[in-house]
Amino acid sequence: MAETRESLRQLIRTKLRGAKFVAVSNREPYLHVYRNGKVEWVRPASGMTAALDPVMQASRGLWVAHGSGEADAEASDSDGFVAVPPDHPTYHLKRVWLSKQQEEGYYYGFANAAMWPLCHIAYRPPVFRLEQWSAYQEVNRLFAESVAKEIGEKPALVFVQDYHFALLPSMLRALCPQAILAHFWHIPWPNPEIFRICPWKHQILEGLLGNDILGFHTRYHCDNFIATVDRELEARPDRERSAIVYGGHMTKVRSFPISIDFEDVSRHAASQESLKLMAVLRRKFRIRKDTIVGVGADRLDYTKGLPERIEALGHLFERYPEYRGRVVFIQAGVPSRTQVKEYRRLNEQIDSGVAALNWKYGRHDWQPFIFLREHVPFPTLLALYRMAHFAVVSSLHDGMNLVAKEFAAAQIDANGVLVLSPFTGAARELTDALIVNPYSTHELAERIRDAIEMDPVEIRRRMGRLRAQVRENNIYKWASDIIKKLSKLT
Ligand code: F6P
């Protein structure tokens, strides 16, 4: 029996025995914005928040995050608290306010210009600046103090997310020694050879070793972490137990592949609303009954392999002219981190790639590539997934990639094919996808062709297995596995 929101709720009730459950992340699950002079709420484009929100709803705990919406302050009380989800509240969000300078140094700076390229092997050199490192330290302390204020001396279980808060665990351990700390690192962990260039590598590792449990998506990233600590610190790695003892404290290092709420996504994809949205999309993009639709959905990030995807489509139309006029690729792309130079450069590269592709192969009645540079609402995205014959996830490096899992969950008719990069965590589980190296754009074009030409029986067989995989290993299983491990420490 697959885990459900209800089974997770029961587990939390029995295992946490009244301890406070606090999640900490940079990105908040709900943002408040101004629309036509009114305060409205939106969800961010983040696989992490989409995955954690149902877990928080089941736990009814507290989520501490950066209040980044323009109307956040107006929608929260004087301490930054707001009940969420805004339409049917089940837990509380505590917003932490950052100055522009802190946001620039900590988020755009150290987190996304140093740690992000350091951990992703996408061949963008990390930028290490002392003032950004100082802002990162300052913001980690600010969050640690904010969490400590909520838990005091009470028993608590704190669940930290991601590379924005590598220092927070050891800071929080000093402030609240009774708290049990778990940390999930949503992105890859590089090998020691790569990590060693970070000027503040020791502080980062020491910060993370404040955790009781440190989770990664894959075993491979756990091994990389243990090897990095072994090389850099006077610590005692215990490979047998997959743990590290440092300063008398033990941190268990485990893999927990994150996932999605399969039933929720399937149900929405099967709704009447989804059917209506499919009809709207067909009209809007002039998609005929016999048009073959491909889909992609990504934050506009250089790790996602978008230029490679566009180049591969160029090869496809060049080598197989019979697809001209018949295949349309719809790409949803959410602008992201545009204050960082590499991201602005990527946007220019994508724009020129799309323009060149559509200019070379497009006709008055057909454009091969439809680029939606916007945050496509989730119901529309599900309708897109459902009408697609194939989806392409061509990440150059990705901790997990939840788009791959969402596509499978939305394929309620099981008539689509997933083309997937082997450099995603998802590829370890979704072995019925067509796996292809995105750096080889010729091969990527061939796999897209295989997806288009695949026999319908084979499509159903593969998609059926992908769906069963995601249904079984859903987000509630991810959270339950972590809570079970943690409860052994309480
Ligand atoms: O999963 C990695 C991650 O950085 C999350 O922490 C984050 O919410 C998501 O990607 C989107 O990035 P950002 O929050 O910087 O927009």
PDB file of C-alpha atoms in Angstrom, residues 101-236:
ATOM      1  CA  GLN A 101      21.820  43.858   0.715  1.00  0.00           C
ATOM      2  CA  GLN A 102      21.409  40.565   2.616  1.00  0.00           C
ATOM      3  CA  GLU A 103      19.374  39.066  -0.236  1.00  0.00           C
ATOM      4  CA  GLU A 104      21.970  40.136  -2.774  1.00  0.00           C
ATOM      5  CA  GLY A 105      24.931  38.757  -0.834  1.00  0.00           C
ATOM      6  CA  TYR A 106      23.359  35.587   0.588  1.00  0.00           C
ATOM      7  CA  TYR A 107      20.838  34.469  -2.076  1.00  0.00           C
ATOM      8  CA  TYR A 108      22.040  35.850  -5.418  1.00  0.00           C
ATOM      9  CA  GLY A 109      25.611  35.833  -4.188  1.00  0.00           C
ATOM     10  CA  PHE A 110      26.974  32.974  -2.115  1.00  0.00           C
ATOM     11  CA  ALA A 111      24.023  30.560  -2.483  1.00  0.00           C
ATOM     12  CA  ASN A 112      23.461  30.943  -6.223  1.00  0.00           C
ATOM     13  CA  ALA A 113      26.742  32.204  -7.650  1.00  0.00           C
ATOM     14  CA  ALA A 114      29.043  30.055  -5.467  1.00  0.00           C
ATOM     15  CA  MET A 115      27.284  27.008  -3.950  1.00  0.00           C
ATOM     16  CA  TRP A 116      24.943  26.283  -6.885  1.00  0.00           C
ATOM     17  CA  PRO A 117      27.660  26.049  -9.597  1.00  0.00           C
ATOM     18  CA  LEU A 118      30.010  24.353  -7.093  1.00  0.00           C
ATOM     19  CA  CYS A 119      27.533  21.507  -6.532  1.00  0.00           C
ATOM     20  CA  HIS A 120      26.248  21.203 -10.115  1.00  0.00           C
ATOM     21  CA  ILE A 121      28.665  20.008 -12.714  1.00  0.00           C
ATOM     22  CA  ALA A 122      27.469  22.277 -15.510  1.00  0.00           C
ATOM     23  CA  TYR A 123      30.847  23.897 -16.165  1.00  0.00           C
ATOM     24  CA  ARG A 124      30.095  27.360 -14.786  1.00  0.00           C
ATOM     25  CA  PRO A 125      32.863  28.487 -12.424  1.00  0.00           C
ATOM     26  CA  PRO A 126      31.660  29.350  -8.914  1.00  0.00           C
ATOM     27  CA  VAL A 127      32.249  32.946  -7.860  1.00  0.00           C
ATOM     28  CA  PHE A 128      33.565  33.270  -4.294  1.00  0.00           C
ATOM     29  CA  ARG A 129      33.361  36.760  -2.798  1.00  0.00           C
ATOM     30  CA  LEU A 130      34.169  37.579   0.791  1.00  0.00           C
ATOM     31  CA  GLU A 131      31.286  40.041   1.234  1.00  0.00           C
ATOM     32  CA  GLN A 132      28.818  37.444  -0.087  1.00  0.00           C
ATOM     33  CA  TRP A 133      30.185  34.825   2.270  1.00  0.00           C
ATOM     34  CA  SER A 134      29.707  37.317   5.133  1.00  0.00           C
ATOM     35  CA  ALA A 135      26.083  37.877   4.089  1.00  0.00           C
ATOM     36  CA  TYR A 136      25.557  34.087   3.921  1.00  0.00           C
ATOM     37  CA  GLN A 137      26.887  33.715   7.479  1.00  0.00           C
ATOM     38  CA  GLU A 138      24.744  36.609   8.678  1.00  0.00           C
ATOM     39  CA  VAL A 139      21.531  35.240   7.138  1.00  0.00           C
ATOM     40  CA  ASN A 140      22.184  31.703   8.418  1.00  0.00           C
ATOM     41  CA  ARG A 141      22.531  33.206  11.915  1.00  0.00           C
ATOM     42  CA  LEU A 142      19.368  35.251  11.475  1.00  0.00           C
ATOM     43  CA  PHE A 143      17.381  32.121  10.542  1.00  0.00           C
ATOM     44  CA  ALA A 144      18.951  30.050  13.346  1.00  0.00           C
ATOM     45  CA  GLU A 145      17.896  32.712  15.866  1.00  0.00           C
ATOM     46  CA  SER A 146      14.449  32.957  14.352  1.00  0.00           C
ATOM     47  CA  VAL A 147      13.927  29.168  14.673  1.00  0.00           C
ATOM     48  CA  ALA A 148      15.427  29.131  18.186  1.00  0.00           C
ATOM     49  CA  LYS A 149      12.941  31.813  19.247  1.00  0.00           C
ATOM     50  CA  GLU A 150      10.078  29.484  18.275  1.00  0.00           C
ATOM     51  CA  ILE A 151      11.294  26.286  19.885  1.00  0.00           C
ATOM     52  CA  GLY A 152      13.114  27.589  22.977  1.00  0.00           C
ATOM     53  CA  GLU A 153      13.875  24.608  25.208  1.00  0.00           C
ATOM     54  CA  LYS A 154      10.955  22.497  24.010  1.00  0.00           C
ATOM     55  CA  PRO A 155      11.474  19.193  22.216  1.00  0.00           C
ATOM     56  CA  ALA A 156      11.545  19.891  18.512  1.00  0.00           C
ATOM     57  CA  LEU A 157      12.404  18.402  15.221  1.00  0.00           C
ATOM     58  CA  VAL A 158      13.855  20.868  12.738  1.00  0.00           C
ATOM     59  CA  PHE A 159      13.937  19.987   9.059  1.00  0.00           C
ATOM     60  CA  VAL A 160      16.317  22.269   7.133  1.00  0.00           C
ATOM     61  CA  GLN A 161      16.230  22.499   3.326  1.00  0.00           C
ATOM     62  CA  ASP A 162      19.038  22.964   0.881  1.00  0.00           C
ATOM     63  CA  TYR A 163      22.286  24.744   0.184  1.00  0.00           C
ATOM     64  CA  HIS A 164      21.118  28.121   1.448  1.00  0.00           C
ATOM     65  CA  PHE A 165      21.582  26.968   5.032  1.00  0.00           C
ATOM     66  CA  ALA A 166      24.773  24.925   5.301  1.00  0.00           C
ATOM     67  CA  LEU A 167      25.839  26.806   8.447  1.00  0.00           C
ATOM     68  CA  LEU A 168      22.487  26.845  10.211  1.00  0.00           C
ATOM     69  CA  PRO A 169      22.589  23.332  11.741  1.00  0.00           C
ATOM     70  CA  SER A 170      25.685  23.862  13.899  1.00  0.00           C
ATOM     71  CA  MET A 171      24.470  27.361  14.857  1.00  0.00           C
ATOM     72  CA  LEU A 172      21.091  25.962  15.899  1.00  0.00           C
ATOM     73  CA  ARG A 173      22.639  23.038  17.756  1.00  0.00           C
ATOM     74  CA  ALA A 174      24.512  25.549  19.931  1.00  0.00           C
ATOM     75  CA  LEU A 175      21.305  27.514  20.593  1.00  0.00           C
ATOM     76  CA  CYS A 176      18.916  24.559  21.102  1.00  0.00           C
ATOM     77  CA  PRO A 177      20.893  21.407  21.992  1.00  0.00           C
ATOM     78  CA  GLN A 178      17.693  19.443  22.688  1.00  0.00           C
ATOM     79  CA  ALA A 179      16.432  19.793  19.085  1.00  0.00           C
ATOM     80  CA  ILE A 180      16.794  16.965  16.584  1.00  0.00           C
ATOM     81  CA  LEU A 181      18.118  18.307  13.304  1.00  0.00           C
ATOM     82  CA  ALA A 182      17.615  16.878   9.842  1.00  0.00           C
ATOM     83  CA  HIS A 183      18.779  18.527   6.655  1.00  0.00           C
ATOM     84  CA  PHE A 184      17.847  17.672   3.109  1.00  0.00           C
ATOM     85  CA  TRP A 185      20.239  18.787   0.383  1.00  0.00           C
ATOM     86  CA  HIS A 186      18.060  19.093  -2.734  1.00  0.00           C
ATOM     87  CA  ILE A 187      20.936  19.465  -5.161  1.00  0.00           C
ATOM     88  CA  PRO A 188      23.879  17.169  -5.980  1.00  0.00           C
ATOM     89  CA  TRP A 189      26.968  16.948  -3.792  1.00  0.00           C
ATOM     90  CA  PRO A 190      30.157  17.068  -5.892  1.00  0.00           C
ATOM     91  CA  ASN A 191      33.220  14.891  -5.487  1.00  0.00           C
ATOM     92  CA  PRO A 192      36.053  16.034  -3.148  1.00  0.00           C
ATOM     93  CA  GLU A 193      38.169  17.198  -6.078  1.00  0.00           C
ATOM     94  CA  ILE A 194      35.552  19.751  -7.052  1.00  0.00           C
ATOM     95  CA  PHE A 195      34.523  20.781  -3.549  1.00  0.00           C
ATOM     96  CA  ARG A 196      38.069  21.517  -2.440  1.00  0.00           C
ATOM     97  CA  ILE A 197      38.208  24.814  -4.357  1.00  0.00           C
ATOM     98  CA  CYS A 198      35.696  26.433  -1.985  1.00  0.00           C
ATOM     99  CA  PRO A 199      37.612  28.852   0.261  1.00  0.00           C
ATOM    100  CA  TRP A 200      35.194  28.232   3.165  1.00  0.00           C
ATOM    101  CA  LYS A 201      34.858  24.472   2.696  1.00  0.00           C
ATOM    102  CA  HIS A 202      35.696  23.639   6.312  1.00  0.00           C
ATOM    103  CA  GLN A 203      33.075  25.965   7.747  1.00  0.00           C
ATOM    104  CA  ILE A 204      30.453  24.559   5.357  1.00  0.00           C
ATOM    105  CA  LEU A 205      31.235  20.959   6.269  1.00  0.00           C
ATOM    106  CA  GLU A 206      31.332  21.764  10.002  1.00  0.00           C
ATOM    107  CA  GLY A 207      27.993  23.540   9.680  1.00  0.00           C
ATOM    108  CA  LEU A 208      26.386  20.518   8.058  1.00  0.00           C
ATOM    109  CA  LEU A 209      27.854  18.144  10.616  1.00  0.00           C
ATOM    110  CA  GLY A 210      25.669  19.878  13.212  1.00  0.00           C
ATOM    111  CA  ASN A 211      22.829  17.754  11.792  1.00  0.00           C
ATOM    112  CA  ASP A 212      21.674  14.420  13.172  1.00  0.00           C
ATOM    113  CA  ILE A 213      20.656  13.327   9.701  1.00  0.00           C
ATOM    114  CA  LEU A 214      21.805  14.690   6.391  1.00  0.00           C
ATOM    115  CA  GLY A 215      19.832  13.524   3.349  1.00  0.00           C
ATOM    116  CA  PHE A 216      20.605  13.480  -0.361  1.00  0.00           C
ATOM    117  CA  HIS A 217      18.574  12.146  -3.269  1.00  0.00           C
ATOM    118  CA  THR A 218      21.021   9.434  -4.218  1.00  0.00           C
ATOM    119  CA  ARG A 219      23.532   7.108  -2.603  1.00  0.00           C
ATOM    120  CA  TYR A 220      26.140   8.514  -4.947  1.00  0.00           C
ATOM    121  CA  HIS A 221      25.826  12.016  -3.415  1.00  0.00           C
ATOM    122  CA  CYS A 222      25.998  10.543   0.116  1.00  0.00           C
ATOM    123  CA  ASP A 223      29.255   8.832  -0.832  1.00  0.00           C
ATOM    124  CA  ASN A 224      30.604  12.066  -2.313  1.00  0.00           C
ATOM    125  CA  PHE A 225      29.795  13.900   0.919  1.00  0.00           C
ATOM    126  CA  ILE A 226      31.451  11.296   3.123  1.00  0.00           C
ATOM    127  CA  ALA A 227      34.523  11.275   0.875  1.00  0.00           C
ATOM    128  CA  THR A 228      34.677  15.101   1.009  1.00  0.00           C
ATOM    129  CA  VAL A 229      34.570  15.141   4.812  1.00  0.00           C
ATOM    130  CA  ASP A 230      37.148  12.380   4.949  1.00  0.00           C
ATOM    131  CA  ARG A 231      39.479  14.457   2.845  1.00  0.00           C
ATOM    132  CA  GLU A 232      38.922  17.854   4.440  1.00  0.00           C
ATOM    133  CA  LEU A 233      38.320  17.346   8.175  1.00  0.00           C
ATOM    134  CA  GLU A 234      39.757  15.423  11.065  1.00  0.00           C
ATOM    135  CA  ALA A 235      36.516  13.483  11.279  1.00  0.00           C
ATOM    136  CA  ARG A 236      35.742   9.800  11.669  1.00  0.00           C
TER     137      ARG A 236
END
